[in-house]
mmCIF file of C-alpha atoms in Angstrom:
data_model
loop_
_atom_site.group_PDB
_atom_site.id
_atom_site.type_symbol
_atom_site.label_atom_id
_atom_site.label_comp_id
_atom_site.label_asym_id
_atom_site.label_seq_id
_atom_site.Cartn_x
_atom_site.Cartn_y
_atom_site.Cartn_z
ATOM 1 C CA UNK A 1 0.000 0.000 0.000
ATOM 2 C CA UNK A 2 1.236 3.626 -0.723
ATOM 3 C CA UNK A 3 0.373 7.248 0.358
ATOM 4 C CA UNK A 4 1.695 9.793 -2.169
ATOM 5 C CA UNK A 5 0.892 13.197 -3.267
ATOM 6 C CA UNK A 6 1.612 12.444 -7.637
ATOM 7 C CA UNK A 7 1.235 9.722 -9.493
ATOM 8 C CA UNK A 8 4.795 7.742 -9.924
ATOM 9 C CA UNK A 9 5.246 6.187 -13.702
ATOM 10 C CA UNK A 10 3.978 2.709 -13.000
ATOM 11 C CA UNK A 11 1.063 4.271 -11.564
ATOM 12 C CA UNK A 12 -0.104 6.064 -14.010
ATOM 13 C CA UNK A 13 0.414 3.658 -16.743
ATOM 14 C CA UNK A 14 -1.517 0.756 -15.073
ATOM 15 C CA UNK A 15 -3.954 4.018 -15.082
ATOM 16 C CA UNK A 16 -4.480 4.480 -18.073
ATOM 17 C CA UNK A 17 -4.661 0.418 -19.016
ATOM 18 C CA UNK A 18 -7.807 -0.265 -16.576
ATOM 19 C CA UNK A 19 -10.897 -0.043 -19.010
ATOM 20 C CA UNK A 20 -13.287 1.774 -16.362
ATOM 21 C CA UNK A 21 -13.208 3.579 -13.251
ATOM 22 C CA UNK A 22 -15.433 5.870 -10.776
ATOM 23 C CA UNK A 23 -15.020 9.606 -9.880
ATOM 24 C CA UNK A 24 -16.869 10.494 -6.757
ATOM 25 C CA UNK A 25 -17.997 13.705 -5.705
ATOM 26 C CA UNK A 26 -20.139 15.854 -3.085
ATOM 27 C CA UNK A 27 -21.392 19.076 -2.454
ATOM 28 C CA UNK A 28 -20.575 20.852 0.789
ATOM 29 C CA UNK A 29 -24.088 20.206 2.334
ATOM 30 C CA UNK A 30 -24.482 17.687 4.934
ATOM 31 C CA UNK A 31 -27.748 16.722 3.551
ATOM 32 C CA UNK A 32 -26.571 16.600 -0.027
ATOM 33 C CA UNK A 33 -26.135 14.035 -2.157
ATOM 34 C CA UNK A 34 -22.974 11.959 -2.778
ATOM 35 C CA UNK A 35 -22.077 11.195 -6.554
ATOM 36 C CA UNK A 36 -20.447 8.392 -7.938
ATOM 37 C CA UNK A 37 -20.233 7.880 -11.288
ATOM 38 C CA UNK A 38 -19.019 5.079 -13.333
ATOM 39 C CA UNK A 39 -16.669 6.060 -16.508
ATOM 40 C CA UNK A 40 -14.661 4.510 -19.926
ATOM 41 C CA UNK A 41 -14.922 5.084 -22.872
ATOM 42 C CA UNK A 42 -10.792 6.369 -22.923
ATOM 43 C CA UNK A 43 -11.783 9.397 -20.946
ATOM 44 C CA UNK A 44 -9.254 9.658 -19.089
ATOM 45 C CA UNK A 45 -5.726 11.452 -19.601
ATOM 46 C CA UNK A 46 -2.546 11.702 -17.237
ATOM 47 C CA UNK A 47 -1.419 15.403 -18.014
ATOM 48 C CA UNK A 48 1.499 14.758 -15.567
ATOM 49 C CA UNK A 49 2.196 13.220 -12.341
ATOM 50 C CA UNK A 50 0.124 16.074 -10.299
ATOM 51 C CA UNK A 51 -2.495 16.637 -13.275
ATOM 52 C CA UNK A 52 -5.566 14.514 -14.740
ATOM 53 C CA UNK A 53 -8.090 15.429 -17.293
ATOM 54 C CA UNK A 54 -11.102 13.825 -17.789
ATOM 55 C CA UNK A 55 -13.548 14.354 -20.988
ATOM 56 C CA UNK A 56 -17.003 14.073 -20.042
ATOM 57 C CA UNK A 57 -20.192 12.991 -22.101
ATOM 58 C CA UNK A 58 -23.670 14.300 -21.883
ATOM 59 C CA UNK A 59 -25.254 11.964 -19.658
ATOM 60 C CA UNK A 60 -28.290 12.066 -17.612
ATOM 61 C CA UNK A 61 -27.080 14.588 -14.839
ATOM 62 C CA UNK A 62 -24.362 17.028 -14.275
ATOM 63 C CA UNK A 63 -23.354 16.159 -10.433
ATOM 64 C CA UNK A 64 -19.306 16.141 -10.658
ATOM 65 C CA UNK A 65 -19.485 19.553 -12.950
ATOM 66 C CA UNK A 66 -22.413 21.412 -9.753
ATOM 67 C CA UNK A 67 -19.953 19.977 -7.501
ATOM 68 C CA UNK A 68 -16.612 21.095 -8.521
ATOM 69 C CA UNK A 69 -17.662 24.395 -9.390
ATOM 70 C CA UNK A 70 -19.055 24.589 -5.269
ATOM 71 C CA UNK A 71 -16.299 23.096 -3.867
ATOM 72 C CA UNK A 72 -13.674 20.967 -6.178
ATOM 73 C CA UNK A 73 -13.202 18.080 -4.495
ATOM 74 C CA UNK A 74 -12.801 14.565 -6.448
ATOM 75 C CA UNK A 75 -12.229 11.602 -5.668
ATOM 76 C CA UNK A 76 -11.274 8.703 -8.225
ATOM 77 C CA UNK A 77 -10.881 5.027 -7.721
ATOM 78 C CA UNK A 78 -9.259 2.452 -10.082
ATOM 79 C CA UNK A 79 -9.883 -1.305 -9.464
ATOM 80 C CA UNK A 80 -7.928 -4.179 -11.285
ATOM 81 C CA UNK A 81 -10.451 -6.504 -12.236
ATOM 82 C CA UNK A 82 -7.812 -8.537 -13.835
ATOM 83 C CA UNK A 83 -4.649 -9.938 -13.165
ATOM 84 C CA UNK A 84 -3.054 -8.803 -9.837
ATOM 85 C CA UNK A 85 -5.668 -7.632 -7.399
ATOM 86 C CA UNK A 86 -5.216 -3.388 -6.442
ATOM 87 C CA UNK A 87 -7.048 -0.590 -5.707
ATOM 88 C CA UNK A 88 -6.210 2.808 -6.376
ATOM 89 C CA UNK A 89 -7.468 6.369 -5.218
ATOM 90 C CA UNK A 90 -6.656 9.619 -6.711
ATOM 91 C CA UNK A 91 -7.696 12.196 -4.159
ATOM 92 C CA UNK A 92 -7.342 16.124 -5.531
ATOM 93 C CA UNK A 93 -9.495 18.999 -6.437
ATOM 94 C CA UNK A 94 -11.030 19.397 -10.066
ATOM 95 C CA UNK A 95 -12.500 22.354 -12.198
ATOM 96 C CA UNK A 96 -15.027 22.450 -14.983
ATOM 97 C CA UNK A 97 -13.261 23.965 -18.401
ATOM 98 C CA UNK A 98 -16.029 24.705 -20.761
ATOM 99 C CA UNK A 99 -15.238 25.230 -24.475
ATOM 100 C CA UNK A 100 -15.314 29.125 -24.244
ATOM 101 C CA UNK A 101 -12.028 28.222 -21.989
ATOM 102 C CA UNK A 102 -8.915 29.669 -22.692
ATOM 103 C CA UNK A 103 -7.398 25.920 -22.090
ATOM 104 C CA UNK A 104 -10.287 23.703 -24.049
ATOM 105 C CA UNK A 105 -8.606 23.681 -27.353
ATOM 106 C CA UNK A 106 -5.150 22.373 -26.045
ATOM 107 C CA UNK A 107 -7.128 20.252 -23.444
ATOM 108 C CA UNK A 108 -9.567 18.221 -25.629
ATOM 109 C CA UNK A 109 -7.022 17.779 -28.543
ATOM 110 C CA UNK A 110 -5.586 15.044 -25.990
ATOM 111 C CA UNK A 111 -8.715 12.516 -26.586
ATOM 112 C CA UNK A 112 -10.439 11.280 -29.957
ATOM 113 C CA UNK A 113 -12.080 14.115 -32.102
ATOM 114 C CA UNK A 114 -15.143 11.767 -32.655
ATOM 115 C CA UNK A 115 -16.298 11.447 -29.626
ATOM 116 C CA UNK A 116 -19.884 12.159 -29.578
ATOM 117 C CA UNK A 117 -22.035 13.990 -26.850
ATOM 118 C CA UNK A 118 -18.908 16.232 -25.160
ATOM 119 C CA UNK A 119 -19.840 18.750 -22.722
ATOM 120 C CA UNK A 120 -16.914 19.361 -21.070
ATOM 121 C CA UNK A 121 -13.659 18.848 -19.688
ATOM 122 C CA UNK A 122 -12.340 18.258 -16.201
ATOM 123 C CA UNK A 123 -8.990 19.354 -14.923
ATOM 124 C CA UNK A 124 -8.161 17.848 -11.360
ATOM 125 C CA UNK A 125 -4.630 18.391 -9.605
ATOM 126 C CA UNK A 126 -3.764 15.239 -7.377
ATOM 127 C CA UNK A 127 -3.668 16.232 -3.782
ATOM 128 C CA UNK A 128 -3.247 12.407 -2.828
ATOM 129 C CA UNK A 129 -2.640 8.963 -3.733
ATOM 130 C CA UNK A 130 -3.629 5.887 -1.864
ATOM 131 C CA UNK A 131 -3.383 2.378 -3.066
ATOM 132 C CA UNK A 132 -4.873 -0.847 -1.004
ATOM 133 C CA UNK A 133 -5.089 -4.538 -1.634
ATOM 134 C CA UNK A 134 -8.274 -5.189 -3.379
ATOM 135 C CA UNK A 135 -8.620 -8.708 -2.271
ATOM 136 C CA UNK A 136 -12.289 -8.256 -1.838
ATOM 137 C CA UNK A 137 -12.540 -7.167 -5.779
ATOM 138 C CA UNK A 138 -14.016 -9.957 -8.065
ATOM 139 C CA UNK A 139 -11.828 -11.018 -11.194
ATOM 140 C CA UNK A 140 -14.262 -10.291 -14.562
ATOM 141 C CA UNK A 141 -12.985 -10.158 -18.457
ATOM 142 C CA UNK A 142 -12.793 -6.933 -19.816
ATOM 143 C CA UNK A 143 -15.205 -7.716 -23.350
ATOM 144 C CA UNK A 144 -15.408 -4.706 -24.783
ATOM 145 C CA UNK A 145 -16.632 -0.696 -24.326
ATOM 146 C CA UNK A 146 -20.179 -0.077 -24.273
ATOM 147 C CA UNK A 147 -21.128 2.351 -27.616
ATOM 148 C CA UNK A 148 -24.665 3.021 -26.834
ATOM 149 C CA UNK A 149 -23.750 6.506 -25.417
ATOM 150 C CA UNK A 150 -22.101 7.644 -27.989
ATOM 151 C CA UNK A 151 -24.985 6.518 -30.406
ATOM 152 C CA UNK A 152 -27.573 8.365 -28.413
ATOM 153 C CA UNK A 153 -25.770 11.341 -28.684
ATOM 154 C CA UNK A 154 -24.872 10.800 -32.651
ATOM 155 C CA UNK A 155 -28.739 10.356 -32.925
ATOM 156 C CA UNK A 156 -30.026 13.189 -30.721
ATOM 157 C CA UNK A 157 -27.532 15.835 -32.711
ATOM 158 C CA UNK A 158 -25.398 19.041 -31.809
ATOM 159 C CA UNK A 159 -29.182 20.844 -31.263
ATOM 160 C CA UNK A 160 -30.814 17.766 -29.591
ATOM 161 C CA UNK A 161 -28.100 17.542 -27.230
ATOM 162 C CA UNK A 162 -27.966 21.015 -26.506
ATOM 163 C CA UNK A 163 -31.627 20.768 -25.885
ATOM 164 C CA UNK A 164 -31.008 17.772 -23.166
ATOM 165 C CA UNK A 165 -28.063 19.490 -21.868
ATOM 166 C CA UNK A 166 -30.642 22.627 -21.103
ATOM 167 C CA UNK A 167 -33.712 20.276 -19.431
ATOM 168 C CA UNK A 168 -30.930 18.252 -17.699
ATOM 169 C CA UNK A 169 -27.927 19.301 -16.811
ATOM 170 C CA UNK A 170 -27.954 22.748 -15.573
ATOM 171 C CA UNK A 171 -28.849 21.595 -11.837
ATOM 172 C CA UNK A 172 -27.730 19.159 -9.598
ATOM 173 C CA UNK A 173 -29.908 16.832 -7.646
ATOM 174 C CA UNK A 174 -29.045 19.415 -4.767
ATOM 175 C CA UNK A 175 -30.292 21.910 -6.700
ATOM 176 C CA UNK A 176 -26.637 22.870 -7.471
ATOM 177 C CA UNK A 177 -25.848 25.255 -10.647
ATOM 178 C CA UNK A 178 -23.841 23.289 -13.151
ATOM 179 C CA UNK A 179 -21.419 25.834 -15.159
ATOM 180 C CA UNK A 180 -22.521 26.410 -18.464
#
C-alpha cells in the first residue's frame, strides 16, 4: 500500500490500461447528495504526475461539474479486475473547463475528435494517492466498451443535445448550478 501526493510512472500507466473507473464527488451540504459515477470510454488522460483530465459525455445529470464548481473536491478510484488484485485512489481537487475556456482547445485535442455527446472537460490536480489490496474485488474479463452513449448522442444531434443538456444538466440533484 502507498500514500503519495503524484502519481509515480507505473502508476499512471496501469492508469491508463484499466478499461473503467469511478469519480466520486459531493457538495458541501451535509444533507446533499454523494455522486459516484461510473466512466470509460478512454476518458481519461494523465497530463502529468500532479495533473488529470477527464472528458465528459452528456449523460443524464451534471453532479461532478455542480460539484466542482461549489467546492472541487474529487475523488477517483481504479480497481484491477484482472490480473493482480489493487485498488487505487486519486484524491485532488477538479475544475469544470467549458469550451469558451482559454485551455479547451489544447485540453480536448488530448482525446479522440469523434467522440460524440462532449460537454466538457475536467482538470483535477492530485492532492493524494492511496493504493490498497483489493482482495475483496471480483476477477471479470474486460469484453469490450459499451457504444450506446455515444450513439444516443450521434442520434439526438449538436441541437438535440444542446436541448437535453438545457432540461438536464444545468442543476444538480441538490439543486446545485452546473457551469454552463
Amino acid at each position: 500500500m502507498s500514500n503519495n501526493s503524484s502519481l509515480t510512472p507505473e502508476q499512471a500507466e496501469w492508469i491508463q490500461a484499466q478499461p473503467l473507473f469511478f469519480n466520486a464527488t459531493a457538495p458541501l451540504s451535509s444533507t446533499g447528495h454523494i455522486n459516484l459515477s461510473p466512466r470509460g470510454l478512454d476518458t481519461l488522460r494523465i497530463v502529468d504526475s500532479g495533473h488529470i483530465v477527464i472528458l465528459d459525455l452528456t449523460g443524464s445529470g451534471n453532479e461532478t461539474a455542480a460539484h466542482l464548481a461549489e467546492n472541487g473536491r474529487v475523488t477517483l478510484m481504479f480497481c484491477a479486475f484482472e490480473g493482480k488484485p489493487r485498488v487505487l485512489r486519486v484524491y485532488g481537487q477538479g475544475e469544470v473547463i467549458r469550451p469558451r475556456h482559454p485551455d479547451w482547445s489544447n485540453l480536448r485535442a488530448l482525446f479522440l475528435p469523434e467522440l460524440a455527446g462532449v460537454r466538457q472537460l475536467f482538470r483535477l490536480r492530485v492532492t493524494r494517492i492511496k493504493t490498497s489490496c483489493g482482495f475483496g474485488v471480483p476477477m471479470m474479463k474486460f469484453l469490450r466498451q459499451r457504444d450506446d452513449l455515444l450513439k444516443w448522442a450521434n442520434d439526438k444531434g449538436k441541437e438535440g443535445l444542446d436541448r437535453f443538456q438545457r432540461k438536464h444538466n444545468l442543476r444538480s440533484l441538490d439543486d446545485l448550478p452546473a457551469p454552463e
